[in-house]
Short mmCIF file of C-alpha atoms and ligand atoms in Angstrom, two decimals:
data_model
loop_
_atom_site.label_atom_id
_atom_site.label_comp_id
_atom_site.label_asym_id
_atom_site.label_seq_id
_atom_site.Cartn_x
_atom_site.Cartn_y
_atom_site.Cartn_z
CA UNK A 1 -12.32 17.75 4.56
CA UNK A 2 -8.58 16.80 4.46
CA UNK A 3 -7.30 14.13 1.48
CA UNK A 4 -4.57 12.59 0.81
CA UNK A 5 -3.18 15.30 -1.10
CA UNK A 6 -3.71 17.82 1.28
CA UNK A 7 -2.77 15.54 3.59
CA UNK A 8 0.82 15.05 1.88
CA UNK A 9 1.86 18.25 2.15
CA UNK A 10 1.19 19.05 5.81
CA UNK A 11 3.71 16.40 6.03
CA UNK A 12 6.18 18.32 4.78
CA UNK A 13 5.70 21.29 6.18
CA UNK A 14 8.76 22.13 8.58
CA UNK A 15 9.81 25.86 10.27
CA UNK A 16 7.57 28.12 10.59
CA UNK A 17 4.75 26.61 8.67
CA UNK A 18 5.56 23.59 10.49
CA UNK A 19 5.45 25.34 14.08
CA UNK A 20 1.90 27.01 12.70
CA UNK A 21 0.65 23.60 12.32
CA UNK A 22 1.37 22.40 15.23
CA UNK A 23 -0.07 25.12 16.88
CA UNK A 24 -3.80 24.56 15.13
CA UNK A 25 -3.47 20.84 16.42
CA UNK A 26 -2.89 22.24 19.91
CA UNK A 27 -6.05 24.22 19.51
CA UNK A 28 -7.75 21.23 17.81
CA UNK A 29 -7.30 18.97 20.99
CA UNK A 30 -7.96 21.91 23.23
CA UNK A 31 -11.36 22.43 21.84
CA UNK A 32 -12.41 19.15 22.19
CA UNK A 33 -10.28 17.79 25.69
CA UNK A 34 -9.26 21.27 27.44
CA UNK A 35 -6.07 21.33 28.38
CA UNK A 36 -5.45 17.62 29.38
CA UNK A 37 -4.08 14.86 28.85
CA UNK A 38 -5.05 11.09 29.46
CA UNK A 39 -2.35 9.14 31.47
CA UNK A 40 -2.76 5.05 30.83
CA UNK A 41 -0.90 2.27 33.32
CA UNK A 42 -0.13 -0.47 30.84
CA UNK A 43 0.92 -4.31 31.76
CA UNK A 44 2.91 -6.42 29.03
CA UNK A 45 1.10 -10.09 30.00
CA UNK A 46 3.10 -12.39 27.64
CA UNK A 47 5.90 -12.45 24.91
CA UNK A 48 4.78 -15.26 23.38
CA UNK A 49 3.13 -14.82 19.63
CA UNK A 50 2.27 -16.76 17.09
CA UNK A 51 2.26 -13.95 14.29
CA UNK A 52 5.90 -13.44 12.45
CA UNK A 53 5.92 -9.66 12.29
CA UNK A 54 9.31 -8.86 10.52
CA UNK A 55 10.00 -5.47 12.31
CA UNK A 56 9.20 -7.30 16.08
CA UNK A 57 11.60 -9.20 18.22
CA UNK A 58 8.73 -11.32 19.63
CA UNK A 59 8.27 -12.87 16.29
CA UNK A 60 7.06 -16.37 15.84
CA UNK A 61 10.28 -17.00 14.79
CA UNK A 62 12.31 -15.66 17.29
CA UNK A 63 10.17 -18.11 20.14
CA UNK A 64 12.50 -20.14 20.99
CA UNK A 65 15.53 -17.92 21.36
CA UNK A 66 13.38 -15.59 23.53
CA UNK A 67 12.91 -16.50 27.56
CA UNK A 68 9.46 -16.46 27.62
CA UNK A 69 6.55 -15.51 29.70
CA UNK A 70 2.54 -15.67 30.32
CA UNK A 71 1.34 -13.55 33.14
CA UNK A 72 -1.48 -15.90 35.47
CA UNK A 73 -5.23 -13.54 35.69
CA UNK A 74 -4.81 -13.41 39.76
CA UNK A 75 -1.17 -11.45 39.13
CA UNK A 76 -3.00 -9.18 36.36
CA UNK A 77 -5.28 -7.83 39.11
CA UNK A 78 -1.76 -7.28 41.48
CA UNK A 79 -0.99 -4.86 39.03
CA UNK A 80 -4.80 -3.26 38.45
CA UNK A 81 -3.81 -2.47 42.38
CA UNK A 82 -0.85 -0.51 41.89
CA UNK A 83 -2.03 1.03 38.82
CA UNK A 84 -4.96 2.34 41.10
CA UNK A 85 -2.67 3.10 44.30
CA UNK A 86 -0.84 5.58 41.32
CA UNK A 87 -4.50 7.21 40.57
CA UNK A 88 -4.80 5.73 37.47
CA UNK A 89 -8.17 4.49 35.90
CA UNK A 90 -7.20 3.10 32.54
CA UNK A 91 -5.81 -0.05 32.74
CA UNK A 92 -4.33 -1.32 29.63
CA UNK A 93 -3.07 -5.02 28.74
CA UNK A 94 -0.79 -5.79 25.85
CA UNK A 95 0.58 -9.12 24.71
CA UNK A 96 1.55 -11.17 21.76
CA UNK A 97 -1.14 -12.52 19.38
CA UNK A 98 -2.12 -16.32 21.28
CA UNK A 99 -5.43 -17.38 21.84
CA UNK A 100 -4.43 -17.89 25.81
CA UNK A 101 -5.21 -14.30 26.68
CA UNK A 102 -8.42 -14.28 26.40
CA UNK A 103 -9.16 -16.64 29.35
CA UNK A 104 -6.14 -15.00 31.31
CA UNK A 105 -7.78 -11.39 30.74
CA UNK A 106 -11.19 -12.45 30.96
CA UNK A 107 -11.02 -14.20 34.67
CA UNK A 108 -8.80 -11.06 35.56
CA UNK A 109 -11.50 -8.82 34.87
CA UNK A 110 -13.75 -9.10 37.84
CA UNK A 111 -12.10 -8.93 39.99
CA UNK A 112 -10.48 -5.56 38.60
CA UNK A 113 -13.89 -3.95 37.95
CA UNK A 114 -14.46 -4.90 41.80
CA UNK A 115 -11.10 -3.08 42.65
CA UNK A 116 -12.12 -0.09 40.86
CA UNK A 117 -16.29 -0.11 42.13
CA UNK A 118 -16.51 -0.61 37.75
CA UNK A 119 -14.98 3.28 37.50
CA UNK A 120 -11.84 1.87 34.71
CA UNK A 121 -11.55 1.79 31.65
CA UNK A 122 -9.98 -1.79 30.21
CA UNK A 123 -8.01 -1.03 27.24
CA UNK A 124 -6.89 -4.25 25.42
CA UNK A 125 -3.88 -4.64 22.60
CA UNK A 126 -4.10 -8.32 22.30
CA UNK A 127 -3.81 -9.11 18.76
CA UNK A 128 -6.33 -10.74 16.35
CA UNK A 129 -9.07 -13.17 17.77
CA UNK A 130 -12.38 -14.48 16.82
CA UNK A 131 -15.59 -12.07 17.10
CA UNK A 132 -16.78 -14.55 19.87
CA UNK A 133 -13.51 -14.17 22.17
CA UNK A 134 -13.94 -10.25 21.16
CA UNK A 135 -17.81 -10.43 22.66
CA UNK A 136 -16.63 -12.58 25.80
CA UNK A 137 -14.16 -10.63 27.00
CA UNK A 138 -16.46 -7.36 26.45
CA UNK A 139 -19.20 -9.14 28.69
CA UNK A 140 -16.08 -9.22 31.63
CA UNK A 141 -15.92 -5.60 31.14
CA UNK A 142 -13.39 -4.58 28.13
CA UNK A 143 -13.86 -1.44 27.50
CA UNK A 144 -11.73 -0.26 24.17
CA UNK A 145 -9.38 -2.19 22.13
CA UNK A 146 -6.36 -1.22 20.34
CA UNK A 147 -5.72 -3.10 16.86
CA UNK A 148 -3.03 -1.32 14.58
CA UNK A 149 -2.86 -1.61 11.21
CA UNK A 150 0.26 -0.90 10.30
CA UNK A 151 0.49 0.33 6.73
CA UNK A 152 -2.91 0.40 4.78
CA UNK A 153 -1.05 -0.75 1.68
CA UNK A 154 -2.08 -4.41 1.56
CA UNK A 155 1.20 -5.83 -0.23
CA UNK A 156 3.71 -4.07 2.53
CA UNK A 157 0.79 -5.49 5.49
CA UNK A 158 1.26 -9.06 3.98
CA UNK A 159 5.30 -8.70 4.08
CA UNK A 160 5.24 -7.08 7.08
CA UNK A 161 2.90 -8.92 9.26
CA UNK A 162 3.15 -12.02 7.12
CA UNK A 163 -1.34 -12.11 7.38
CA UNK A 164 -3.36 -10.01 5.10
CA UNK A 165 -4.54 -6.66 5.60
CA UNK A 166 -8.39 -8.11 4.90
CA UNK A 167 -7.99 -10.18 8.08
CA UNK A 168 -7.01 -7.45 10.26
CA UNK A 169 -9.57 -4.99 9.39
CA UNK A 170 -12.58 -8.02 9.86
CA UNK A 171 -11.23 -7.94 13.60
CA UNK A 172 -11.30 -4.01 13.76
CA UNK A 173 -14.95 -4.78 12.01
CA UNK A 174 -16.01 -6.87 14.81
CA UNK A 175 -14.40 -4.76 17.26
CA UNK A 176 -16.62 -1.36 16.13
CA UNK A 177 -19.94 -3.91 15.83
CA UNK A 178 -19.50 -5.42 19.19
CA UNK A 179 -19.02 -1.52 20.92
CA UNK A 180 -15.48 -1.43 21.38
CA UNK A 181 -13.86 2.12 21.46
CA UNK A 182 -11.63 1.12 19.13
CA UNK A 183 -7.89 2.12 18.18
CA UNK A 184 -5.61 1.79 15.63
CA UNK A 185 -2.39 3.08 14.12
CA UNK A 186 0.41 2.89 11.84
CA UNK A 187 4.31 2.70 11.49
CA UNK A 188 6.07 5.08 9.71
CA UNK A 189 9.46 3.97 8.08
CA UNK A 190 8.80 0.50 6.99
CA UNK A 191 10.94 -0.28 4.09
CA UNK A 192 9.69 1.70 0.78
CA UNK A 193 7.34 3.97 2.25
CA UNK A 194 7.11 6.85 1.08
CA UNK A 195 5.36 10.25 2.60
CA UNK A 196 1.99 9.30 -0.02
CA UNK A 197 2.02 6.30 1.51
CA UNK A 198 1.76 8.05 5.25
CA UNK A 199 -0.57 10.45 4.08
CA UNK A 200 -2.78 7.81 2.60
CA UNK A 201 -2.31 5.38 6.20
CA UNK A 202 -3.73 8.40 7.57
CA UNK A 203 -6.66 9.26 5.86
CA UNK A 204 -7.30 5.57 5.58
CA UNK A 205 -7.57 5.67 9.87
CA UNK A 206 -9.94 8.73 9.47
CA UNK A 207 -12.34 6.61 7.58
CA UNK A 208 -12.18 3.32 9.69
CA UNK A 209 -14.42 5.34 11.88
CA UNK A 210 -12.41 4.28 14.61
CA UNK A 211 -12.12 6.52 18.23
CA UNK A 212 -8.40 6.18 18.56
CA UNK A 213 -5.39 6.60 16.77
CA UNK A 214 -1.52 6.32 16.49
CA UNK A 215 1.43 6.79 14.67
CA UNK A 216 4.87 5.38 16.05
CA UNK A 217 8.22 5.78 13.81
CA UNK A 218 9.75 2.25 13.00
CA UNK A 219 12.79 1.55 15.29
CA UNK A 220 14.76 -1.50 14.12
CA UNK A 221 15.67 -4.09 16.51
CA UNK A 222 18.10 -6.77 16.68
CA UNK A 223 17.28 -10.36 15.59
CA UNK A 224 14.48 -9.42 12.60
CA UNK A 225 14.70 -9.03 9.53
CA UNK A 226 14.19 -5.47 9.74
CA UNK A 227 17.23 -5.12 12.01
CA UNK A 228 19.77 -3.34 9.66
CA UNK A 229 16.28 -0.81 8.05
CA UNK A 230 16.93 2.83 9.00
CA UNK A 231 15.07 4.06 11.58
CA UNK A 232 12.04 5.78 10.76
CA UNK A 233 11.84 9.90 10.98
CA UNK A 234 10.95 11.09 13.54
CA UNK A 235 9.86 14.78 12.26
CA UNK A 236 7.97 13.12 9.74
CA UNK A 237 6.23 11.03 12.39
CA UNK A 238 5.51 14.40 14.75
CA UNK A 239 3.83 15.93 11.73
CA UNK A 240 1.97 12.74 10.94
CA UNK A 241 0.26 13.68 14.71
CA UNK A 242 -0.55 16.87 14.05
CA UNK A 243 -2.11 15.79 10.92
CA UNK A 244 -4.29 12.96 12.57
CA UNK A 245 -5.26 15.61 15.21
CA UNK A 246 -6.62 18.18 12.14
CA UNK A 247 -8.22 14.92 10.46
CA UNK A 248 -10.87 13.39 13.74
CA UNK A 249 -10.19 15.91 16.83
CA UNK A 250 -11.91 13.85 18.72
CA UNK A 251 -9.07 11.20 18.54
CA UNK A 252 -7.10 9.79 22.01
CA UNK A 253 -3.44 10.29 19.96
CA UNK A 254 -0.55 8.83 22.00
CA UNK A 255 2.52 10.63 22.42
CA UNK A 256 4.31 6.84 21.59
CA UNK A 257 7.41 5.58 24.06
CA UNK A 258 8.99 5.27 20.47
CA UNK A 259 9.34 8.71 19.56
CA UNK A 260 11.25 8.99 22.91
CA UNK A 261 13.48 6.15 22.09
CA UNK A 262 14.89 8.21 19.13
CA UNK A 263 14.82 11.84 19.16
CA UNK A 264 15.41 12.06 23.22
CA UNK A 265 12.61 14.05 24.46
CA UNK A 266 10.04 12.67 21.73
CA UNK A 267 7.40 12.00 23.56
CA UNK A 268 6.98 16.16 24.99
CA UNK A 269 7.32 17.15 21.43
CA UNK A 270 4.49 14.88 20.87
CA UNK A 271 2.49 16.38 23.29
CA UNK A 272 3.54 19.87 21.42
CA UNK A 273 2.14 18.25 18.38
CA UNK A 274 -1.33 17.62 19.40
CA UNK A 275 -1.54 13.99 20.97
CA UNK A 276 -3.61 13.57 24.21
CA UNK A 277 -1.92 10.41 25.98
CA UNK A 278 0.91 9.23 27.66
CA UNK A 279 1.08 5.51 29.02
CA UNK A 280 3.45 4.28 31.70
CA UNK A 281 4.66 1.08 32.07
CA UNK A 282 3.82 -0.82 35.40
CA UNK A 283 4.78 -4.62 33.97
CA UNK A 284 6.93 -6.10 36.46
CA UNK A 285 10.65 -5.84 36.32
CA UNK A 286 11.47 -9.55 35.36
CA UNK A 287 8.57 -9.41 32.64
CA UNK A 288 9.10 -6.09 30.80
CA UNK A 289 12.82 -6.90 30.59
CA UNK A 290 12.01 -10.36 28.26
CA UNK A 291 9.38 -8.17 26.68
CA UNK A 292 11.48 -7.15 23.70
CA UNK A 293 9.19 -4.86 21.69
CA UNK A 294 11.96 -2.48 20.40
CA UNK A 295 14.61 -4.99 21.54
CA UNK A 296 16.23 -5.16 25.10
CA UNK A 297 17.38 -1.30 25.54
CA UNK A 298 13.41 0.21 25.08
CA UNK A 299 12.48 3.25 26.51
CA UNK A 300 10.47 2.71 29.53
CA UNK A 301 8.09 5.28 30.77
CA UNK A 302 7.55 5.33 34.34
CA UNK A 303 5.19 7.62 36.23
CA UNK A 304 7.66 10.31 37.10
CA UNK A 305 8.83 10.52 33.88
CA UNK A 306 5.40 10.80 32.42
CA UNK A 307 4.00 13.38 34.80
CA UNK A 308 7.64 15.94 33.92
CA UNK A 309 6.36 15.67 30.76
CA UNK A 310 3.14 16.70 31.10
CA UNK A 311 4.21 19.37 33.05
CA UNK A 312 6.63 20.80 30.92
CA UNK A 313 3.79 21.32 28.50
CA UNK A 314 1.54 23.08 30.49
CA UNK A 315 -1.30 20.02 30.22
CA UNK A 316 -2.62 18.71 33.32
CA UNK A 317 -2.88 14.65 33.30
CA UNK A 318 -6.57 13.05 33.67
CA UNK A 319 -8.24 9.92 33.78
CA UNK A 320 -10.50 7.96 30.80
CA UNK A 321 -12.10 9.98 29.05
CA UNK A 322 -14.66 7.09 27.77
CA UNK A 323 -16.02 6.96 31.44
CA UNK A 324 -18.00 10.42 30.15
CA UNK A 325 -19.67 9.35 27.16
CA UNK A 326 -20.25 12.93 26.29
CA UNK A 327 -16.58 13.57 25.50
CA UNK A 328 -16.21 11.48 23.00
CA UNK A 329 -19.15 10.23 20.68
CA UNK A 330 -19.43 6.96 18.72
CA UNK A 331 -18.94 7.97 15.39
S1 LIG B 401 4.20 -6.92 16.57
FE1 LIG B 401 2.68 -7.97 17.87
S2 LIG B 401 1.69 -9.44 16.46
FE2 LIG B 401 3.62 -8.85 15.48
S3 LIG B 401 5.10 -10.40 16.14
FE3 LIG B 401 5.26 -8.66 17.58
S4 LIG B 401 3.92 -9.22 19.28
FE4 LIG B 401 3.37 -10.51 17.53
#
């Protein structure tokens, strides 16, 4: 088994070793998924947050400055339709961290399951909440859950997310009890870091037991505090998904909209690398432009986009793979 040492120096691997690597993550993935790769339809439902996240232009902070929005539950199952018109079956909702989105999600979910005849997958990325909101909005039909930690070193979480590391991983806890397929992740390139420190976020993921798993290099956006940090690398951050591909094979490993936003054609090089997923964005015009994850000029997938990527790698795109339980067991 892979530690942190080990772990270390695939990081640094880079030309031919590098290229060998990424060819054993390849054949990782393709043991496990075949030759495909899981295409989600994401919805951004609200900007509004109440954590303070110094790397996010949605921080508490940054509230007021921000035109801000909070999607209604009967125009989150508008978009379940043209997610499913665009033969999608993983419908994914992301927001900022307030309680409200638990009763906006939760009455959406019906009705969604009815769209679908209960064949989707509800992925959630909604932040911290109490294990009883967690269990509600499973009985509606949530299917998996993404919760990132962001840097397993508990000092950098606390002045970085400005809440301790402890509370996160209770709500990745509950998630994992209450039988969530659970995801999580880390940025690479918050200020300090070094590559033990990526190497250790990564092994830390493997043993969270957890189903699902990213790494995204830190892009600094305007208004934060982190708006003058360098970017993170993006190299480092391809070999950081090879690695997490060698560590659990069994991992869904998104090729992140971030590693596009820098290095150009990121996200096929992620694919190269050994992730299995590709989301595209289906939040309404008016909404994804005030949601300002990497600040207002993001990188926006859309389904064309998405599906030239795919191509270009040879991979054919598919559906949820936790609607076959067989594919991928509960650790
Ligand atoms: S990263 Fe998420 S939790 Fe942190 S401030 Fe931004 S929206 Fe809120």
């Amino acid at each position: 088994m892979l530690d942190e040492r080990d772990v270390a120096e695939l990081l640094l691997l880079r030309g031919a070793e590098r290229e060998e690597l990424f060819r054993q993550a390849r054949a990782a993935r393709s043991a496990v998924f075949g030759d495909e790769v899981v295409v989600r339809g994401v919805t951004e439902i609200t900007n509004q947050c109440r954590v303070n996240c110094v790397f996010c232009p949605m921080r508490r902070d940054n509230t007021r400055k921000n035109s801000d929005f909070r999607t209604e539950s009967s125009q989150l199952v508008d978009v379940a339709a043209s997610v499913k018109a665009s033969g999608i079956n993983v419908m994914f909702f992301q927001g900022g961290e307030i309680p409200q989105t638990t009763r906006v999600v939760g009455e959406a979910l019906p009705g969604i399951l009815d769209l679908y005849d209960g064949e989707v997958e509800i992925l959630l990325n909604l932040g911290n909440k109490r294990r009883s909101e967690y269990e509600y909005l499973r009985e509606q039909g949530a299917t998996s859950y993404i919760l990132k930690f962001e840097t397993s070193d508990p000092r950098l979480a606390e002045e970085v997310r400005q809440e301790s590391l402890d509370s996160r991983l209770k709500c990745l806890q509950d998630l994992l009890d209450l039988g969530y397929r659970v995801g999580t992740g880390s940025i690479i390139g918050l200020p300090g870091q070094q590559v033990a420190d990526v190497a250790r976020d990564l092994v830390f993921a493997r043993d969270l037991g957890v189903h699902m798993c990213s790494v995204a290099p830190f892009i600094p956006a305007p208004d934060t505090p982190l708006a003058d940090h360098p970017a993170g690398d993006v190299e480092l951050a391809l070999n950081a998904i090879a690695v997490s591909r060698l560590l659990a094979p069994d991992w869904l490993v998104p090729a992140v909209s971030a590693l596009s936003k820098i290095a150009g054609e990121g996200q096929y090089r992620g694919l190269m690398a050994g992730a299995n997923v590709i989301t595209v964005n289906f939040t309404p015009d008016e909404q994804r432009d005030r949601y300002l994850i990497y600040g207002r000029d993001r990188f926006v997938v859309k389904r064309d986009y998405a599906s030239g990527v795919i191509a270009r790698t040879g991979l054919r795109p598919r559906g949820s793979v936790f609607l076959e339980p067989s594919l991928v067991e509960t650790p």
